[in-house]
XYZ file of C-alpha atoms in Angstrom:
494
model
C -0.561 -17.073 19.261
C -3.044 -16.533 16.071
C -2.520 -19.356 13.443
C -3.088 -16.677 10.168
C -4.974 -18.528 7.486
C -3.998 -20.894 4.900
C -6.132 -21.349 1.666
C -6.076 -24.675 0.997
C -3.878 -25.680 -1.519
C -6.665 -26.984 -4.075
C -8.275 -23.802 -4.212
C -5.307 -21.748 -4.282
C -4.395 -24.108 -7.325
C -7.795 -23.347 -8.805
C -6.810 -19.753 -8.386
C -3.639 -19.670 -9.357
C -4.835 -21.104 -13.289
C -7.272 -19.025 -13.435
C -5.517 -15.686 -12.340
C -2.008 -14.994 -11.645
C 0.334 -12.537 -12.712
C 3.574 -11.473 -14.332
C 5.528 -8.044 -12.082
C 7.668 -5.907 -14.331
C 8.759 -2.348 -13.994
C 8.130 -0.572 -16.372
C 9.596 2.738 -16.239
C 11.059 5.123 -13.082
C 11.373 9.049 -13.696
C 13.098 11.508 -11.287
C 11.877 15.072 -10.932
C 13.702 18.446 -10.725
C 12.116 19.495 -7.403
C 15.492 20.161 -5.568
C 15.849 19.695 -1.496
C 12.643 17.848 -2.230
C 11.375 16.779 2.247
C 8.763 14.545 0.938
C 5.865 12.663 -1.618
C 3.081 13.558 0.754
C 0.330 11.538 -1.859
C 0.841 10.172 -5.022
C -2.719 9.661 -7.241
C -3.379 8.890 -10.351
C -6.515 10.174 -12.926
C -8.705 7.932 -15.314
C -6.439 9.239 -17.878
C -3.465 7.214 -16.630
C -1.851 10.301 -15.337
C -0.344 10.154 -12.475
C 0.244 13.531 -9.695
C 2.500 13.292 -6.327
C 2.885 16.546 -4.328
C 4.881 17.069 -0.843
C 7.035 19.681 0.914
C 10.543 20.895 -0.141
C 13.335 23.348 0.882
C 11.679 22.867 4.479
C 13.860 21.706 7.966
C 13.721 17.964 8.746
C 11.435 18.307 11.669
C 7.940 16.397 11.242
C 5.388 17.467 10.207
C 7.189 18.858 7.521
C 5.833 22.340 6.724
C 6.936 24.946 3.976
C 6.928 25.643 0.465
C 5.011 23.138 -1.570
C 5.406 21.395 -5.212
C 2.001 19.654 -7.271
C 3.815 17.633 -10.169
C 1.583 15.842 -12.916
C 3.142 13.762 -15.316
C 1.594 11.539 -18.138
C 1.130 7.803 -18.177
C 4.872 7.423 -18.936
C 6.062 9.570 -16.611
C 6.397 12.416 -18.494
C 6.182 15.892 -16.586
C 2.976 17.858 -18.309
C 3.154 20.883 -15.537
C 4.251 21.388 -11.809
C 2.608 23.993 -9.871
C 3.714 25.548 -5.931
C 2.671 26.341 -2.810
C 4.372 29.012 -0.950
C 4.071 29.202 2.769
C 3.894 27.343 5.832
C 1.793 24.735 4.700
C 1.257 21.105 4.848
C -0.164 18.417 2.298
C -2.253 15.707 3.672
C -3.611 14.118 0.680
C -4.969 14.067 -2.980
C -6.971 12.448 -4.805
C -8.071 12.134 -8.398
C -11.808 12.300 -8.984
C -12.190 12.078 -12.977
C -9.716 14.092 -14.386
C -9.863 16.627 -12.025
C -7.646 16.829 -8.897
C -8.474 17.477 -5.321
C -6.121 18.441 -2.416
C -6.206 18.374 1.347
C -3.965 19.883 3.741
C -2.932 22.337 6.573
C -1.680 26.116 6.516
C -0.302 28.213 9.072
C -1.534 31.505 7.758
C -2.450 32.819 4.224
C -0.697 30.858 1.428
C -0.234 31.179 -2.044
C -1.112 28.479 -4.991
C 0.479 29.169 -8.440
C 0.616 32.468 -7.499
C -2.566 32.945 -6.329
C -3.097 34.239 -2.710
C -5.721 32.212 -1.072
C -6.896 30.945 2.263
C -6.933 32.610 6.016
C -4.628 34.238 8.484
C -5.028 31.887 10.886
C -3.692 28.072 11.431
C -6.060 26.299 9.511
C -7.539 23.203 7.517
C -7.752 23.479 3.417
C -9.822 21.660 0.669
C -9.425 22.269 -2.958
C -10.298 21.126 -6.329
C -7.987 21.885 -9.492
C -9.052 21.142 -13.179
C -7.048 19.190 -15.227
C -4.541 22.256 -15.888
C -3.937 22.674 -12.246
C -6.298 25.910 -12.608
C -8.284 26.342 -9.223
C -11.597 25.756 -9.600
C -12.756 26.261 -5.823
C -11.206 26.119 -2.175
C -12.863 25.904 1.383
C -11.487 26.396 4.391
C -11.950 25.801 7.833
C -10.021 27.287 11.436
C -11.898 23.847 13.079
C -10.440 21.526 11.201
C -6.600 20.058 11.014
C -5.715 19.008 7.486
C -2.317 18.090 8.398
C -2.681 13.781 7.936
C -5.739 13.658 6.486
C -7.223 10.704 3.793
C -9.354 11.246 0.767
C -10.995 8.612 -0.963
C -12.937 9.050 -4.056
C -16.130 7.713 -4.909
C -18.955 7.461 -7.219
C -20.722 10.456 -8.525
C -17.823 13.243 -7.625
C -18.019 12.200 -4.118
C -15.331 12.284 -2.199
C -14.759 10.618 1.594
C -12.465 12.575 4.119
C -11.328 12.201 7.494
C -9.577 14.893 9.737
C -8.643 16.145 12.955
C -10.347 18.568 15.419
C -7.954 21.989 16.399
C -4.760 20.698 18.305
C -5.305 17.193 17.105
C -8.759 16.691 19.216
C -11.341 14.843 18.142
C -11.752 13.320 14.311
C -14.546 14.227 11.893
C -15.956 12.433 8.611
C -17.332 13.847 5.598
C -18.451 13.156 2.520
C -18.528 16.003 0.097
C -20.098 16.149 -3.707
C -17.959 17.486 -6.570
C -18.269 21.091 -5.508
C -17.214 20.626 -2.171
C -20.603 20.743 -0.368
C -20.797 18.566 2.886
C -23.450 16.317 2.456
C -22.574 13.984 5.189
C -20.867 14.612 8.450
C -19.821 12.610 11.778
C -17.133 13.241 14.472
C -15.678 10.331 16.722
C -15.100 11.865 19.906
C -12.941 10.684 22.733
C -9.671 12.045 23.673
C -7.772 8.834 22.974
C -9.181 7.757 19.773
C -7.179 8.500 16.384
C -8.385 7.869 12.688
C -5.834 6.806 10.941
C -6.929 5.341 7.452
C -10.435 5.645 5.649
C -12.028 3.724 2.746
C -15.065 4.688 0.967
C -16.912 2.029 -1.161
C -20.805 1.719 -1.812
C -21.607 4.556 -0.417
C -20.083 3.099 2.947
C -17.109 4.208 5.029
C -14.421 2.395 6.642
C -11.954 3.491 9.596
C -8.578 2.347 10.702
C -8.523 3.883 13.937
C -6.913 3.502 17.305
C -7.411 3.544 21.250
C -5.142 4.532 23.207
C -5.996 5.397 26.617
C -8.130 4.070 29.475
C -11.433 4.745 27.930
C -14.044 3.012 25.739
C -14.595 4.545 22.708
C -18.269 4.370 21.850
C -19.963 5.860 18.178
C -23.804 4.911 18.185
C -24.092 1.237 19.455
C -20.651 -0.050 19.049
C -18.774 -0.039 22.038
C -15.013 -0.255 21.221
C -12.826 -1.452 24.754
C -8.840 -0.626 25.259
C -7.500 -4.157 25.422
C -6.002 -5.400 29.111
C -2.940 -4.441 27.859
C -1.427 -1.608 25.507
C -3.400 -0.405 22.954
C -6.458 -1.196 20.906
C -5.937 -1.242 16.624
C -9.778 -1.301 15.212
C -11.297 -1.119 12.094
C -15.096 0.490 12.414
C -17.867 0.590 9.038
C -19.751 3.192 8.855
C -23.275 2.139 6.588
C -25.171 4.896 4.110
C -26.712 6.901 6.497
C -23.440 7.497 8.698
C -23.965 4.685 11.517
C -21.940 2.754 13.188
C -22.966 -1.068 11.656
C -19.954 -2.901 13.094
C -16.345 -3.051 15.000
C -13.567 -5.433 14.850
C -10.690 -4.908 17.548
C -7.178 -5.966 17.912
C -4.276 -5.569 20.222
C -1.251 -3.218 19.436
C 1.321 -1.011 20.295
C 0.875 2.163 18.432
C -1.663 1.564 14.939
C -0.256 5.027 13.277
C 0.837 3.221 10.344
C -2.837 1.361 9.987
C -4.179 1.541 6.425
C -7.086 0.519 5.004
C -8.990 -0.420 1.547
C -12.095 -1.240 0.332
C -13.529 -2.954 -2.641
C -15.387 -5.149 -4.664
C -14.050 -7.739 -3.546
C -14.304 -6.922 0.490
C -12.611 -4.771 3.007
C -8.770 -4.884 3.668
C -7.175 -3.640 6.488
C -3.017 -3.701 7.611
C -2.153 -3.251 11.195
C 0.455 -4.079 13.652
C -0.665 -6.624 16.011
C 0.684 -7.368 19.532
C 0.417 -11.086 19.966
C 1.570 -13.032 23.358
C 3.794 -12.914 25.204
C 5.137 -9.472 23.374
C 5.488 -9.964 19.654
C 4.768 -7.609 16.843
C 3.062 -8.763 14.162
C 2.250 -6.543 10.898
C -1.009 -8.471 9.791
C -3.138 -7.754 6.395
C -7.167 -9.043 7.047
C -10.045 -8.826 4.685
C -13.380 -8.530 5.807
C -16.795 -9.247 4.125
C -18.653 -6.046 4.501
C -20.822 -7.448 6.980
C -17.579 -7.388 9.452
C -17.051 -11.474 8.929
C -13.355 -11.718 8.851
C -12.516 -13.897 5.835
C -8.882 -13.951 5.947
C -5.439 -12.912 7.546
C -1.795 -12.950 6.916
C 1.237 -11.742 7.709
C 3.262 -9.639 6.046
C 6.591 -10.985 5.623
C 8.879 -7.919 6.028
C 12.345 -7.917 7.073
C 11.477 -6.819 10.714
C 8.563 -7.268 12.894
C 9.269 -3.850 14.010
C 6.775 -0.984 13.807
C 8.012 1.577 12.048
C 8.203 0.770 8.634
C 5.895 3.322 7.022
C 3.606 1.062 4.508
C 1.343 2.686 1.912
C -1.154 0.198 0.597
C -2.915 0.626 -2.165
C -6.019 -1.624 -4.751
C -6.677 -2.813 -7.916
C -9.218 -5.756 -8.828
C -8.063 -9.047 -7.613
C -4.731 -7.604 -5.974
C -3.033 -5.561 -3.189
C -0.415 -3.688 -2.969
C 1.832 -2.495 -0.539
C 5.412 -0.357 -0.464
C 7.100 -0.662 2.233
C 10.541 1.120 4.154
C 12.675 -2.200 4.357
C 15.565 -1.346 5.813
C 16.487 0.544 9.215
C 19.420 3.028 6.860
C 16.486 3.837 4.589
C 18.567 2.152 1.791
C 15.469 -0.482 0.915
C 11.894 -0.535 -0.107
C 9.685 -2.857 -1.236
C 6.756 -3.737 -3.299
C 4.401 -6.436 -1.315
C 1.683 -7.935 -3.552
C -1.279 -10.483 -2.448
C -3.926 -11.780 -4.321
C -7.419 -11.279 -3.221
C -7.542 -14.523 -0.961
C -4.146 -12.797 0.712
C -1.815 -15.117 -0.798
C 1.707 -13.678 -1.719
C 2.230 -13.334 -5.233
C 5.132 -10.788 -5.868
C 7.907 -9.158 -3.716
C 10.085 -6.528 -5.726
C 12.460 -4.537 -4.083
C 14.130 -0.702 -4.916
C 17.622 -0.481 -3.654
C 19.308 2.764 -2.962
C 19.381 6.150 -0.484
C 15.985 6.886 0.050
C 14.133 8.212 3.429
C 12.269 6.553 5.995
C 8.928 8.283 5.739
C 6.580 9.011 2.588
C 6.509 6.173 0.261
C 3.528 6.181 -1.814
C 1.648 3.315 -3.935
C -1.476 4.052 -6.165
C -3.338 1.448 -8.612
C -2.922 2.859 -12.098
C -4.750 1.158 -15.472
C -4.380 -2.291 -14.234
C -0.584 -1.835 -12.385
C 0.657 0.365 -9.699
C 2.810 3.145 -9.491
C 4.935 3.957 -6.741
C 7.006 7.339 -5.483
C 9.014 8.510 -3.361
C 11.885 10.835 -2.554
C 15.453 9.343 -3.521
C 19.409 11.003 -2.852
C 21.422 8.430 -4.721
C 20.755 5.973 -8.011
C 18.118 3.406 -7.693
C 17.707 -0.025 -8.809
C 14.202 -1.351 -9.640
C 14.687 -4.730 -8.806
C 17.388 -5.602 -10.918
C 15.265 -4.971 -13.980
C 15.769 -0.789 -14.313
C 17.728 1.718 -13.143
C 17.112 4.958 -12.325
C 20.428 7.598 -12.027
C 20.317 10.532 -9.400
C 21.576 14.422 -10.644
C 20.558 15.813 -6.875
C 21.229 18.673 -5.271
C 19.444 17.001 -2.182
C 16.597 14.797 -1.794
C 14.118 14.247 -5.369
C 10.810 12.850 -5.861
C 10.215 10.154 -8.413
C 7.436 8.059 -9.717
C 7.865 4.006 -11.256
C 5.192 2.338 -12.757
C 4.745 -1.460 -11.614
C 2.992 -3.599 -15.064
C 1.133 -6.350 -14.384
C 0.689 -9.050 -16.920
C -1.148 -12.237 -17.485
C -0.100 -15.051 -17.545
C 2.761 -15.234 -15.367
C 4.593 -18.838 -15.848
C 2.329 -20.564 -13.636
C 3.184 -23.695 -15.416
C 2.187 -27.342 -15.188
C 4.516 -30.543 -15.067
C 3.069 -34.244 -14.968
C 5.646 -37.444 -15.813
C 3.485 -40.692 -15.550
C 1.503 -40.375 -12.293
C 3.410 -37.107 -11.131
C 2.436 -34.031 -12.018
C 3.756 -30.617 -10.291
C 2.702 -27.026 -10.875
C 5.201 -24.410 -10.204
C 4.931 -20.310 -9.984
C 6.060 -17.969 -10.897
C 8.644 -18.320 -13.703
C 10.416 -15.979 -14.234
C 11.156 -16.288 -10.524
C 12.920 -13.528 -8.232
C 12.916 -14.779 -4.735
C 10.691 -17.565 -4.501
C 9.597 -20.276 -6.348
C 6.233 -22.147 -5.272
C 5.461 -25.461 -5.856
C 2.022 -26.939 -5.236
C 2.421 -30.872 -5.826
C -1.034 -32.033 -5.613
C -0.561 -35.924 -5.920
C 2.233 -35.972 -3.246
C -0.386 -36.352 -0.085
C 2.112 -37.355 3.020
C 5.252 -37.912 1.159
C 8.114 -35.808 0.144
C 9.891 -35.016 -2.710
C 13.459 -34.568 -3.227
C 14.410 -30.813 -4.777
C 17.368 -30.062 -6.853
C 17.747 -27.024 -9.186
C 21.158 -27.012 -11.561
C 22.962 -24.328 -13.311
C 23.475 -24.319 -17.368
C 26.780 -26.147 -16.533
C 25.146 -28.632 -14.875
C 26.395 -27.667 -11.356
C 23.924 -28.150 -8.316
C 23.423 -24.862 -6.609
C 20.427 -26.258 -4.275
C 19.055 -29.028 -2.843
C 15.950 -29.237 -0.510
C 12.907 -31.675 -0.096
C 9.731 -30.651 -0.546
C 6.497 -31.491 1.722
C 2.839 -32.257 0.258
C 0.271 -29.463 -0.144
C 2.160 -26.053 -1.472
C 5.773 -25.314 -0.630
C 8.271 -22.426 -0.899
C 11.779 -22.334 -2.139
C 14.011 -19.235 -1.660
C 15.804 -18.932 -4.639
C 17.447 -15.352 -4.146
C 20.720 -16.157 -3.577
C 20.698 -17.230 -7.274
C 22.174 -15.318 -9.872
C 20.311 -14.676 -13.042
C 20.045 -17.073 -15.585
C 18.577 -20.333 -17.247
C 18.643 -23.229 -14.837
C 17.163 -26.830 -14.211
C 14.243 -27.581 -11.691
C 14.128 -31.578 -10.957
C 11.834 -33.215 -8.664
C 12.095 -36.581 -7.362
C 8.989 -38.334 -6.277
C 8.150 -40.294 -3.692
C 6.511 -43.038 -6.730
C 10.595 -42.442 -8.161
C 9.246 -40.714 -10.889
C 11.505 -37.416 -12.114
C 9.961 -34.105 -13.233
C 11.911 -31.504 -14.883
C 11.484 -28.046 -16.162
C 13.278 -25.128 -16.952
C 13.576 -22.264 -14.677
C 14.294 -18.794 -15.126
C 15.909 -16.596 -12.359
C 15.383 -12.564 -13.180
């Protein structure tokens, strides 16, 4: 089995002084779009505005097709318009690109946008760009393409990175259009059992999540990408300037449909589920340099090792984000954050009837924001609340604040010293002891009335406490060392 990568502790304490962070949310809004199937995308503009759109009023069966709602709100959540679709018609994605707003998706015949009738008679793929009233400002369309799952990515310069599927799902094409929609550079991946899944777009160079899954090689230039022995093949594949394959890296899975990836300046990060011996699932986060090096992997630590838990990841500099179904009864979601070296920093959950599919995370003015559809109150991690009116299912948008610093603190008695994060803590607390070498320590963490409501020892290098089974409130944190020298320090529980 893989051993994922540790950072070792001194430079993760170097980090962690440097740059860590404080998770709050700061504000959840529900929105009046009734019988609401879906938040298809969720972007946000340079503005700090933020725009989710999806299908509503539509049957249950996937993909979910049927009238359509475009919702921009400002950078509190505030609704500034909402446009419609009507139709049969599908949203794959959108993407902000300035202030302006593009959209990708699939129709089954001539549609309408904010009462405009637009596109073709026949089943077919749809690109447009909207102003920063929703006006239309152009549309293309194509009877080759599929629109229905495809990724945008926005780059420098009005360009814009897309990937999409061939008629009846065959084949998957690449483009990079400029900010009136003209290809300027193309490339399909052929081979009947090859799937993109995810793309980034950074530097002018493009990045695939894909898949293999069938008995052939897949092969794009001079990288020849083999089906594994057994099941399926999960592989990320860089594309450089000119639209070449430069390099492949290949892992074993069940089904990658949920694959995402990111890219930035900091390198390329990919999330897969990964079949390790004898037959367990393993949903795994890796950055690459953009060279292809792999630099570092982890795994995530959901509730399940299960496949089917719908992740949206999403960037901002120095972190990643991902939100997460975690719970089978679609009751549970989560927030997932890592620092750039892919070591866990925050977990935040939002309890409360939601759906399995569709949740949506987007980097927003140094935070994130997150959506999704909801059919009961929500609780934002025990720090806001967010009440449900109904009828049916309704999309909603919380932004996630990030602040600095975020009670990394330091704690040194004679010889000793400890340094413990984060405080405020939710469901960890970790503890990097740098003095401690071989030894152990001896853990105990008291109530205001002096109770003890946990004991544990604690190893050299960095350790983990789960704290979540304790309530909120002020408590005491005292460590024993090995030299009998006693550190203590308040602790806060959120």
């Amino acid at each position: 089995m893989r051993n994922y990568a540790k950072f070792p502790a001194i430079l993760l304490l170097q980090f962690i002084l440097i740059q860590s962070y404080g998770q709050q949310f700061e504000w959840a809004n529900s929105y009046t779009v009734d019988n609401s199937n879906e938040v298809a995308a969720l972007a946000a503009d340079i503005d700090g505005n933020s725009y989710i759109a999806g299908v509503f009023g539509a049957s249950q069966f996937l993909p979910y097709t049927g009238n359509c709602y475009l919702l921009k709100t400002n950078h509190q959540g505030v609704v500034i318009w909402t446009k419609y679709f009507s139709g049969l018609v599908q949203i794959g994605d959108i993407v902000a690109s300035g202030n302006q707003l593009l959209i990708v998706g699939q129709a089954n015949g001539v549609f309408s946008y904010d009462g405009t009738t637009m596109g073709l008679p026949t089943y077919h793929m749809f690109l447009m760009k909207l102003d920063s009233s929703g006006a239309l400002l152009w549309i293309r369309t194509d009877e080759t393409r599929n629109g229905s799952g495809s990724n945008m990515v926005a780059g420098e310069n009005g360009k814009v990175a897309l990937n999409f599927k061939g008629v009846s799902n065959i084949g998957n094409y690449i483009e990079i259009v400029d900010s009136a929609g003209v290809v300027l550079q193309s490339k399909q991946i052929t081979g009947n059992y090859a799937g993109i899944v995810d793309i980034a777009y950074f530097d002018d160079r493009v990045y695939l999540n894909g898949a293999l899954n069938g008995p052939d090689s897949l092969v794009v230039d001079d990288i020849v990408i083999h089906r594994p022995d057994i099941e399926n093949a999960a592989f990320i594949l860089a594309l450089n300037s000119d639209f070449i394959a430069e390099w492949a890296a290949v892992d074993t899975t069940i089904n990658n449909r949920d694959g995402r990836i990111l890219a930035g300046e900091d390198g390329v990060y990919a999330y897969f589920s990964a079949l390790e011996p004898p037959f367990t699932i393993v949903n795994v986060l890796k950055k690459f340099a953009f060279n292809g090096q792999i630099l570092i992997e982890a795994e995530i630590p959901f509730f399940s090792t299960g496949p089917t838990l719908y992740p949206d990841m999403a960037i901002i500099p120095g972190i990643v984000g991902l939100y997460v179904n975690n719970d089978f009864d679609f009751n549970n979601h989560e927030v997932i954050l890592f620092d750039e070296y892919l070591n866990l920093i925050g977990e935040m959950e939002v309890q409360g009837p939601s759906d399995l599919y569709s949740g949506q995370i987007a980097g927003n003015n140094g935070g994130f924001l997150v959506s999704h559809v909801h059919s009961g109150d929500l609780n934002f991690n025990n720090e806001i609340s967010l009440s449900y009116a109904g009828p049916g299912k309704r999309p909603y948008i919380s932004r996630l604040s990030l602040s600095e610093p975020t009670g990394v603190f330091r704690v040194d008695s004679g010889k000793s010293e400890a340094f413990f994060y984060p405080n405020p803590a939710d469901h960890f607390i970790h503890m990097i002891l740098p003095g401690l070498n071989d030894g152990k320590a001896g853990l105990k963490i008291h109530d205001s009335s002096g109770k003890s409501v946990l004991e544990s020892i604690v190893q050299s290098g960095e350790s983990g406490v789960d704290v979540s089974h304790l309530s909120a409130g002020v408590y005491l944190i005292t460590l024993q060392m090995p030299d009998h020298q006693i550190i203590r320090n308040k602790l806060l529980i959120k």
